[in-house]
CSV table of C-alpha atoms and ligand atoms in Angstrom, one decimal:
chain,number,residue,atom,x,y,z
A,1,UNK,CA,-10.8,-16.8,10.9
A,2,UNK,CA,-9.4,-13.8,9.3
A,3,UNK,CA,-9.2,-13.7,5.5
A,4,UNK,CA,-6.1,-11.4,4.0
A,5,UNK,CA,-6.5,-10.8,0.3
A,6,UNK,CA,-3.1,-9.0,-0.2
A,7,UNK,CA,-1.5,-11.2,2.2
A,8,UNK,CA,0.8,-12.1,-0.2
A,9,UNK,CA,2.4,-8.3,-0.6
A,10,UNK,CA,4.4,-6.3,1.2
A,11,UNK,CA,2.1,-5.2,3.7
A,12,UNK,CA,0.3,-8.3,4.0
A,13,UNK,CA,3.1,-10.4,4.8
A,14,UNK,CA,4.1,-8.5,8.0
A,15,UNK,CA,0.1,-8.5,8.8
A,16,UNK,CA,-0.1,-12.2,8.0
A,17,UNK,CA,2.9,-12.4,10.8
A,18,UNK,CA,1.7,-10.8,13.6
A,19,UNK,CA,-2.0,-12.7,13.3
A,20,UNK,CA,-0.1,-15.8,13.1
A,21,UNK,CA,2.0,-14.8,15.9
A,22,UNK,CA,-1.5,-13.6,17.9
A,23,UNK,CA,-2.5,-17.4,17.8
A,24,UNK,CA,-5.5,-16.1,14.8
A,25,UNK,CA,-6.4,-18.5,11.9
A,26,UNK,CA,-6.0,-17.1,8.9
A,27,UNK,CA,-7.0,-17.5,5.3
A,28,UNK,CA,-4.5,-15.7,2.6
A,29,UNK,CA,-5.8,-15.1,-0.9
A,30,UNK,CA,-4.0,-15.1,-4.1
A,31,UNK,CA,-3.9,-15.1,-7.9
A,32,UNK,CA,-0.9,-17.8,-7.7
A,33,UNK,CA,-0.4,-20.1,-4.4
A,34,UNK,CA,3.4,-20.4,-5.1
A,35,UNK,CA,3.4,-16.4,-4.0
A,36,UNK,CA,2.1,-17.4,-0.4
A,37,UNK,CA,5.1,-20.5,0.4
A,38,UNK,CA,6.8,-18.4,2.5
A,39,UNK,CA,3.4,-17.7,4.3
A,40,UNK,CA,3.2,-21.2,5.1
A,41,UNK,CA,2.9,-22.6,8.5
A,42,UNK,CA,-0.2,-24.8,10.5
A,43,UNK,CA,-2.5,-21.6,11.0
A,44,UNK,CA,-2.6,-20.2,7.5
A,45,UNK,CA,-4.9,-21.5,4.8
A,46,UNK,CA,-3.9,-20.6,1.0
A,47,UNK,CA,-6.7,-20.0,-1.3
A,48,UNK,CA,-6.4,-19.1,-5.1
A,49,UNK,CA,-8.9,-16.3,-6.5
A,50,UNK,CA,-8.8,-12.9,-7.8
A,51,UNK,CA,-10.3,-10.0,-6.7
A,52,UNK,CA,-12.0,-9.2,-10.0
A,53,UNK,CA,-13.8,-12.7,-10.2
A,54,UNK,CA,-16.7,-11.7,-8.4
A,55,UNK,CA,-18.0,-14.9,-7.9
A,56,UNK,CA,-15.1,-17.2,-6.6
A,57,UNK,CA,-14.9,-14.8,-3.9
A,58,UNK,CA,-17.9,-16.4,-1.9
A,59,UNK,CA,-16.3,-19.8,-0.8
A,60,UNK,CA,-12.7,-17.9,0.1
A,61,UNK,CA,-15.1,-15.5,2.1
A,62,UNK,CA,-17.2,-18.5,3.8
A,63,UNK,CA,-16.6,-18.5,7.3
A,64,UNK,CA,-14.8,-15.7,8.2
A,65,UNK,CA,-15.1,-13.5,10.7
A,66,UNK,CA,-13.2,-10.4,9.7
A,67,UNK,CA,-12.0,-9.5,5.6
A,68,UNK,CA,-8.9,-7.8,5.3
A,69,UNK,CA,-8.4,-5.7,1.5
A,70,UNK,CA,-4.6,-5.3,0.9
A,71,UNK,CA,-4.9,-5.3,-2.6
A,72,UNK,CA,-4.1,-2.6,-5.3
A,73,UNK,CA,-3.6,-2.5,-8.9
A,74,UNK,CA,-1.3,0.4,-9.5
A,75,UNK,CA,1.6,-1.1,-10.8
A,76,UNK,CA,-0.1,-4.0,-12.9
A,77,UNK,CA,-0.1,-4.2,-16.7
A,78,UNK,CA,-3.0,-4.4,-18.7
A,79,UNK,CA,-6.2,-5.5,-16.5
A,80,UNK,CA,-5.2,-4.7,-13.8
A,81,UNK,CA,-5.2,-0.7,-12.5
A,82,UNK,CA,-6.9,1.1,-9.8
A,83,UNK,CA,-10.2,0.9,-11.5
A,84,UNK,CA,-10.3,-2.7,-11.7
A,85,UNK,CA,-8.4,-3.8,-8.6
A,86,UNK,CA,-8.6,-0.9,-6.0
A,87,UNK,CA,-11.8,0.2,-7.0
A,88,UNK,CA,-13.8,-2.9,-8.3
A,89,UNK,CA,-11.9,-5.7,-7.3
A,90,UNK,CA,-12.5,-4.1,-3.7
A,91,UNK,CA,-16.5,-4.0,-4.3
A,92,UNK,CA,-16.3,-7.3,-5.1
A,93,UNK,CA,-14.3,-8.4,-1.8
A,94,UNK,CA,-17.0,-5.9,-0.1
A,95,UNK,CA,-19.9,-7.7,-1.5
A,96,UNK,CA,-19.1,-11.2,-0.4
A,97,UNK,CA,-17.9,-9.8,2.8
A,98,UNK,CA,-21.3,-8.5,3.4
A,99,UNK,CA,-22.7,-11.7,2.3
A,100,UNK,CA,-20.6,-13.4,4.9
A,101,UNK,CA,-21.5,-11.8,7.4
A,102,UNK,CA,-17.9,-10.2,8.3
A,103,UNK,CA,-16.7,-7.5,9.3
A,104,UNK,CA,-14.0,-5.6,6.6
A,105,UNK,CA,-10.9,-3.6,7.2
A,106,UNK,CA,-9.8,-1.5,4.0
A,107,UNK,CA,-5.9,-0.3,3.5
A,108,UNK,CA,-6.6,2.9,1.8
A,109,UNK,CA,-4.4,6.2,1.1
A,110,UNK,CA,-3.7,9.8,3.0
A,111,UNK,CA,-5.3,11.7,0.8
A,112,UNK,CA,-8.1,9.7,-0.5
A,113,UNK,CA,-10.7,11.9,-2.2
A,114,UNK,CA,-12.8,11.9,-5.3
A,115,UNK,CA,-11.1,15.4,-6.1
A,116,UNK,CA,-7.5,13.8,-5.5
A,117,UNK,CA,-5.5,14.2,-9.0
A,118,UNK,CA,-3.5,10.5,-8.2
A,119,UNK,CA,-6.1,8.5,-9.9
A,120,UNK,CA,-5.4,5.2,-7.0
A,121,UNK,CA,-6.6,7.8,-4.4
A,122,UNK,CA,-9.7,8.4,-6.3
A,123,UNK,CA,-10.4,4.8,-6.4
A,124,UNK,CA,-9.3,3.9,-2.9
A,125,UNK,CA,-12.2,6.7,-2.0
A,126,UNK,CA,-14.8,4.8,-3.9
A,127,UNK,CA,-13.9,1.7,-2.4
A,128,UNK,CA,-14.7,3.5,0.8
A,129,UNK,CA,-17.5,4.4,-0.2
A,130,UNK,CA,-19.2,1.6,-1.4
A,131,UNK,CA,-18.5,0.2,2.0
A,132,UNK,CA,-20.0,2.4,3.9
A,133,UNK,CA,-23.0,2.2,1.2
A,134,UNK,CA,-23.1,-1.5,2.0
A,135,UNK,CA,-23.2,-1.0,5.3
A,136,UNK,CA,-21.0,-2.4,6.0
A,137,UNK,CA,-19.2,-3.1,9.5
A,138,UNK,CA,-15.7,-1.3,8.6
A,139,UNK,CA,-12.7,0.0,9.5
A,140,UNK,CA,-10.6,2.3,7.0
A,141,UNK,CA,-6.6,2.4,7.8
A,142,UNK,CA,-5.3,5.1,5.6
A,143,UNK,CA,-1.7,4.8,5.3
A,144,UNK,CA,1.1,7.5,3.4
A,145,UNK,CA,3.7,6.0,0.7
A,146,UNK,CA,5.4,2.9,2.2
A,147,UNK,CA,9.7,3.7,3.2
A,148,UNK,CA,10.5,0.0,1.8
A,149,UNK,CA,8.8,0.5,-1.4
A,150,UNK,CA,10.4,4.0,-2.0
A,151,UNK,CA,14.1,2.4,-0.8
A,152,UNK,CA,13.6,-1.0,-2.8
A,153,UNK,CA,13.2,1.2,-5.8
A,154,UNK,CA,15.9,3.6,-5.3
A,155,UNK,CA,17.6,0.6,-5.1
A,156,UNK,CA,17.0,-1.1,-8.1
A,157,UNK,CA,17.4,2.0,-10.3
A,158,UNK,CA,21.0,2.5,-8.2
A,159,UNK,CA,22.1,-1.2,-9.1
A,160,UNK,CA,23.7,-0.5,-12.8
A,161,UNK,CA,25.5,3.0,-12.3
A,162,UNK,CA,25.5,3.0,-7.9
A,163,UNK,CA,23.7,6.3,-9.0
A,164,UNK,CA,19.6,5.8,-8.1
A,165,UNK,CA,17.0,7.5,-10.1
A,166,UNK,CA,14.7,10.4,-8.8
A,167,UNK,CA,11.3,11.0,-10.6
A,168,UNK,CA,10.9,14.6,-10.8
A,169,UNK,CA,13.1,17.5,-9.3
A,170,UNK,CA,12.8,16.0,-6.0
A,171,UNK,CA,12.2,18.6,-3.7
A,172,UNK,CA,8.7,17.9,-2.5
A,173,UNK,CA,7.8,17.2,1.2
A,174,UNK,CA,6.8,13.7,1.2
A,175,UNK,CA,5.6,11.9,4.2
A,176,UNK,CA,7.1,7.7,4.6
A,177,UNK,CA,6.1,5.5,6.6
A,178,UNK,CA,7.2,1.6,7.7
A,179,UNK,CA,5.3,-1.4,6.9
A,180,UNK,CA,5.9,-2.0,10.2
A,181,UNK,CA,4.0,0.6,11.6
A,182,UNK,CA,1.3,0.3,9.3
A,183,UNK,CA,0.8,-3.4,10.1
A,184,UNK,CA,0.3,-3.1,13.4
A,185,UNK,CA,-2.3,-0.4,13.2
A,186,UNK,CA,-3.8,-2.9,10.5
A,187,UNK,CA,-3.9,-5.7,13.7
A,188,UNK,CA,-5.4,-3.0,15.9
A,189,UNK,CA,-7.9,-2.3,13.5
A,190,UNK,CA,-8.7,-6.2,12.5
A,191,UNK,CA,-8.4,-7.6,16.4
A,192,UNK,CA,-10.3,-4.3,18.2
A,193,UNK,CA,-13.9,-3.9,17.1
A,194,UNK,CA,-14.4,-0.3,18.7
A,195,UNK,CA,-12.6,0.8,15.6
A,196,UNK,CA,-15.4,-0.1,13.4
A,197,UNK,CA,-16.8,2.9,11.6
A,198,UNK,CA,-13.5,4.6,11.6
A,199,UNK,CA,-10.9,5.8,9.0
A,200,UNK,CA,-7.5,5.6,11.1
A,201,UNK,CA,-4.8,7.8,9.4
A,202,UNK,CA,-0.9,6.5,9.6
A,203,UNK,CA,1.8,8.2,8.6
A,204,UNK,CA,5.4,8.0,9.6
A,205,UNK,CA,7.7,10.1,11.3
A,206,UNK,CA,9.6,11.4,8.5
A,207,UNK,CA,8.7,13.9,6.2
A,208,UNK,CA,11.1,14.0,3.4
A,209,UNK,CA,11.8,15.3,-0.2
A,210,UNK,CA,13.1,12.2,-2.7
A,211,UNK,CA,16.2,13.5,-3.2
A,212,UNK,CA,16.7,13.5,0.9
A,213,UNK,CA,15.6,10.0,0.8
A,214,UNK,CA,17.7,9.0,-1.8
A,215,UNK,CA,20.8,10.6,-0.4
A,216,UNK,CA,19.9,8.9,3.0
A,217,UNK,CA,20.0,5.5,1.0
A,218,UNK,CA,23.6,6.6,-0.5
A,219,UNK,CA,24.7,7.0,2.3
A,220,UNK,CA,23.4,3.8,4.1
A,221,UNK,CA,25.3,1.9,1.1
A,222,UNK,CA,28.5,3.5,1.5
A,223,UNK,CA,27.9,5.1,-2.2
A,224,UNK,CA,29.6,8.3,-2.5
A,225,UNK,CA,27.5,9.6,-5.5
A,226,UNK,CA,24.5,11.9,-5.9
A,227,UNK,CA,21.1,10.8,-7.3
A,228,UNK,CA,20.0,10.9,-10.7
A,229,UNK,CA,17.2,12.8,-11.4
A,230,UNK,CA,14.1,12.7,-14.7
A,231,UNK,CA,12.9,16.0,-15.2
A,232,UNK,CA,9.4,16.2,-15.1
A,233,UNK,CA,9.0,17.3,-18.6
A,234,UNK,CA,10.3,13.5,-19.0
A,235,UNK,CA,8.0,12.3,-17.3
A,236,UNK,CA,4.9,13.9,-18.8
A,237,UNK,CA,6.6,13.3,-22.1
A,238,UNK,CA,6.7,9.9,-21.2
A,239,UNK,CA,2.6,9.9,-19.8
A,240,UNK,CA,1.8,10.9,-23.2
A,241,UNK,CA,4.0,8.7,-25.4
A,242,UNK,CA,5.0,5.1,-23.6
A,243,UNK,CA,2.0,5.6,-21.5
A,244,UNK,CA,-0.5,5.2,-24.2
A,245,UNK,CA,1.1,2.0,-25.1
A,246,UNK,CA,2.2,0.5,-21.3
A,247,UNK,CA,-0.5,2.1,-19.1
A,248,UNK,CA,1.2,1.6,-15.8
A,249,UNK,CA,4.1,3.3,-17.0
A,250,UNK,CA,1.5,6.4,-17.9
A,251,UNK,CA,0.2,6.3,-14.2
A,252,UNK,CA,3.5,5.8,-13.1
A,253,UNK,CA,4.7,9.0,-14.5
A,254,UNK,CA,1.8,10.8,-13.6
A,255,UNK,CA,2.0,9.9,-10.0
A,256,UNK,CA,5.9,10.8,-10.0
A,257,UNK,CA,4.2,14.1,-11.0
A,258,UNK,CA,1.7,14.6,-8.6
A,259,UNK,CA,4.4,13.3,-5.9
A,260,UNK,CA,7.0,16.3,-7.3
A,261,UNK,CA,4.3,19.3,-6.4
A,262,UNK,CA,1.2,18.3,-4.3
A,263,UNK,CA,2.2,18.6,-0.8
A,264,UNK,CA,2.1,14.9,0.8
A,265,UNK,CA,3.2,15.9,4.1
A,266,UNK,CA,1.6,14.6,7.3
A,267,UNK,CA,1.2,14.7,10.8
A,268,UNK,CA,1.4,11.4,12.5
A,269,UNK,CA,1.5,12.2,16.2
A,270,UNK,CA,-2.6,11.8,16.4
A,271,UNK,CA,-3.2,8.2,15.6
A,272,UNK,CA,-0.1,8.4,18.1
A,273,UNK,CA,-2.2,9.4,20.7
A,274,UNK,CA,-5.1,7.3,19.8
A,275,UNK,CA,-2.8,4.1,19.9
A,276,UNK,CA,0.3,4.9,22.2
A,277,UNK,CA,1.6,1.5,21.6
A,278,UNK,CA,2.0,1.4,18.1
A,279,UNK,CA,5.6,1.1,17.0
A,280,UNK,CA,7.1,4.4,15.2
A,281,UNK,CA,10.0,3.2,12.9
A,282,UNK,CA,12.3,5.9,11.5
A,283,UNK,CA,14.1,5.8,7.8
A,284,UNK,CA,17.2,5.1,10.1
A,285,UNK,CA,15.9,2.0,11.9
A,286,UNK,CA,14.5,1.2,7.8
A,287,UNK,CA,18.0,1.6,6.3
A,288,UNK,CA,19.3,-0.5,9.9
A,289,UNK,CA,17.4,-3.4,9.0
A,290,UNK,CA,17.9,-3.5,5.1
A,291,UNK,CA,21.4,-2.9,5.5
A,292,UNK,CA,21.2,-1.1,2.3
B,301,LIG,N1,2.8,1.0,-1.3
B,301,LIG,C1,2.4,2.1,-0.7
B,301,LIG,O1,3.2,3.1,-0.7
B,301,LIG,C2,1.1,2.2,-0.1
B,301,LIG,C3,0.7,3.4,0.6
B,301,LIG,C4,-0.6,3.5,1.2
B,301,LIG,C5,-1.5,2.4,1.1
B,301,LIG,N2,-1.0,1.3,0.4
B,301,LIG,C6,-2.0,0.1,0.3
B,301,LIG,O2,-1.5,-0.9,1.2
B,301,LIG,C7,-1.9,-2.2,0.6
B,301,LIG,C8,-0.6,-3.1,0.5
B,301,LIG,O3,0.3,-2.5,-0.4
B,301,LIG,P1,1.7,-3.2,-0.7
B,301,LIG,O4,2.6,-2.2,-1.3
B,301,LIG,O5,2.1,-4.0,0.4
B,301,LIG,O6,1.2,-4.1,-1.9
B,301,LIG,P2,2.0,-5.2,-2.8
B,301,LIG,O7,3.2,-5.6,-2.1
B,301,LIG,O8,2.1,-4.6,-4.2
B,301,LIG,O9,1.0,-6.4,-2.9
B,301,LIG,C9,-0.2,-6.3,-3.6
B,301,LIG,C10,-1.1,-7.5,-3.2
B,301,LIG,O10,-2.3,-7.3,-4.0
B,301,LIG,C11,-2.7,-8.6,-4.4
B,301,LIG,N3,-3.4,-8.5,-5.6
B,301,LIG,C12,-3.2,-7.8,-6.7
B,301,LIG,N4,-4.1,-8.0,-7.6
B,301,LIG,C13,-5.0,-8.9,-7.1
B,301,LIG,C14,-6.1,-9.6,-7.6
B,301,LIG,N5,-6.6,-9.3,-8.8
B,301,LIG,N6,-6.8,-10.5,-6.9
B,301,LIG,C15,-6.3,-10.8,-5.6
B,301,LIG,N7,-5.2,-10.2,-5.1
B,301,LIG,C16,-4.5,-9.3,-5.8
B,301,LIG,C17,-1.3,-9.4,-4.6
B,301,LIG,O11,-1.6,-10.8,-4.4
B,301,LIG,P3,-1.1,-11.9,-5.4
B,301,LIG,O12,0.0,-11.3,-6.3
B,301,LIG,O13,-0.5,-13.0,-4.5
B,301,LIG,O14,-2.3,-12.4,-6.2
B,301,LIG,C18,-0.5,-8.8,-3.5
B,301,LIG,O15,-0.6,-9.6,-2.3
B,301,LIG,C19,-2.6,-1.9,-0.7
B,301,LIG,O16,-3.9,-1.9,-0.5
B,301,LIG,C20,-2.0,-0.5,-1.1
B,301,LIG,O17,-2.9,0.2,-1.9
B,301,LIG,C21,0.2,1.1,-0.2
């Protein structure tokens, strides 16, 4: 039995998928059961809990052989953060899985590190680390920023005026990468236990600024016009005015920030190499699928 907390999400779902398809049982939990319906089928099991309620994680835990964390907290409202979900909310889930005697796979970031200025890398790295404090049997899959999330918001912000929105000037190297992808490294690393004690590093094959990306989607809608763009003195205006008020809007900007100057590119080809039959799905094959 193979228990996904995050099963519900993005990633989850497609992970959820290809267990279900690999004949595995498996356990989904969620704050809210009507989020897993489109989950439901024979060999999935819904059960309601929350990462930060320490002890309702022990009977969702019972049983399982491995614990898979696809949780995080960065674009919650009050509660719920990287502190409390990514960083606590996953020593909680660590804690019972240690308890029940499983073994744990964490989705964590490229780039986690206690130095990192993007506070959800910072508390992706403690959850790491309390893992491997724990001792914990684990694998880390580090993944870079999701291609659907980045489209589905360009998206949404093009829906009014056809025009998306870009946070920042745009012209950072950025590395994308498919759910698709990531989700089958997250199999590998749930289904093969010789990758137990490793941090697996995924990133996609395309290393691209916003604006690129945004044009790319444009041009996948048949929408003639150029991006919009906030200026980044905006955006910290905004960290230190609606942020104080709306916290994820704070970290939101602030990310936009750190995505507009830190260089977030990456090499992929070595988990390539590691795992030659994981699938590598370009922003074309994306943009193919969404018919955006
Ligand atoms: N998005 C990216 O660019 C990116 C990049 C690298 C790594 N990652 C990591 O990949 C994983 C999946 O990301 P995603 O974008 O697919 O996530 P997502 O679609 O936003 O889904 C988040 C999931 O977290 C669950 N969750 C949130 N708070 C919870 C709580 N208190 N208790 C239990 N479950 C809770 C939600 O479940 P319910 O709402 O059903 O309760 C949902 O299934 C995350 O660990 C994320 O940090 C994401």
């Amino acid at each position: 039995m193979i228990l996904v907390a995050g099963g519900t999400g993005r990633l989850g779902t497609v992970v959820v998928g290809r267990l279900v398809r690999r004949g595995l049982e498996v356990r989904v939990l969620t704050r809210d059961p009507e989020r897993a319906t489109h989950l439901a089928c024979d060999q999935v099991q819904v059960v309601t809990g929350d990462v930060r309620d320490r002890d309702g994680l022990g009977p969702a835990t019972a049983g399982v052989d491995v614990v898979v964390s696809a949780v995080q907290g960065f674009v919650g409202p009050r509660g719920i953060s990287p502190a409390t979900i990514d960083r606590d909310g996953n020593a909680n889930l660590i804690d019972a899985t240690r308890a029940a005697g499983a073994d744990f796979v964490l989705m964590s970031t490229v780039g986690a590190s206690p130095e990192s200025p993007m506070e959800l890398f910072r508390m992706k790295y403690a959850a790491e680390q309390h893992a491997a404090a724990r001792g914990l049997s684990t694998t880390v899959v580090r993944a870079t920023a999701f291609l659907e999330l980045s489209i589905e918001l360009l998206e949404k912000t093009a829906a009014r005026s056809g025009r998306p929105l870009v946070f920042g000037r745009g012209d950072n190297g950025i590395n994308f990468v498919s759910v698709i992808d990531v989700a089958a490294l997250v199999e590998r690393a749930i289904t093969d236990p010789t990758t137990r004690g490793q941090i697996l590093e995924i990133g996609g094959p395309d290393n691209l600024t916003f604006s690129e990306l945004a044009r790319a989607v444009q041009l996948a809608a048949g929408r003639p016009s150029s991006p919009r763009h906030v200026p980044p003195g905006v955006l910290r205006l905004m960290a230190a005015t609606i942020g104080r008020v709306k916290p994820e809007l704070g970290r939101q900007a602030r990310a936009a920030l750190v995505m507009d100057r830190v260089d977030l590119t990456f090499d992929t080809a070595p988990i390539h190499r590691s795992y030659p039959d994981l699938p590598i799905t370009s922003l074309a094959d994306v943009l193919g699928h969404s018919k955006v």
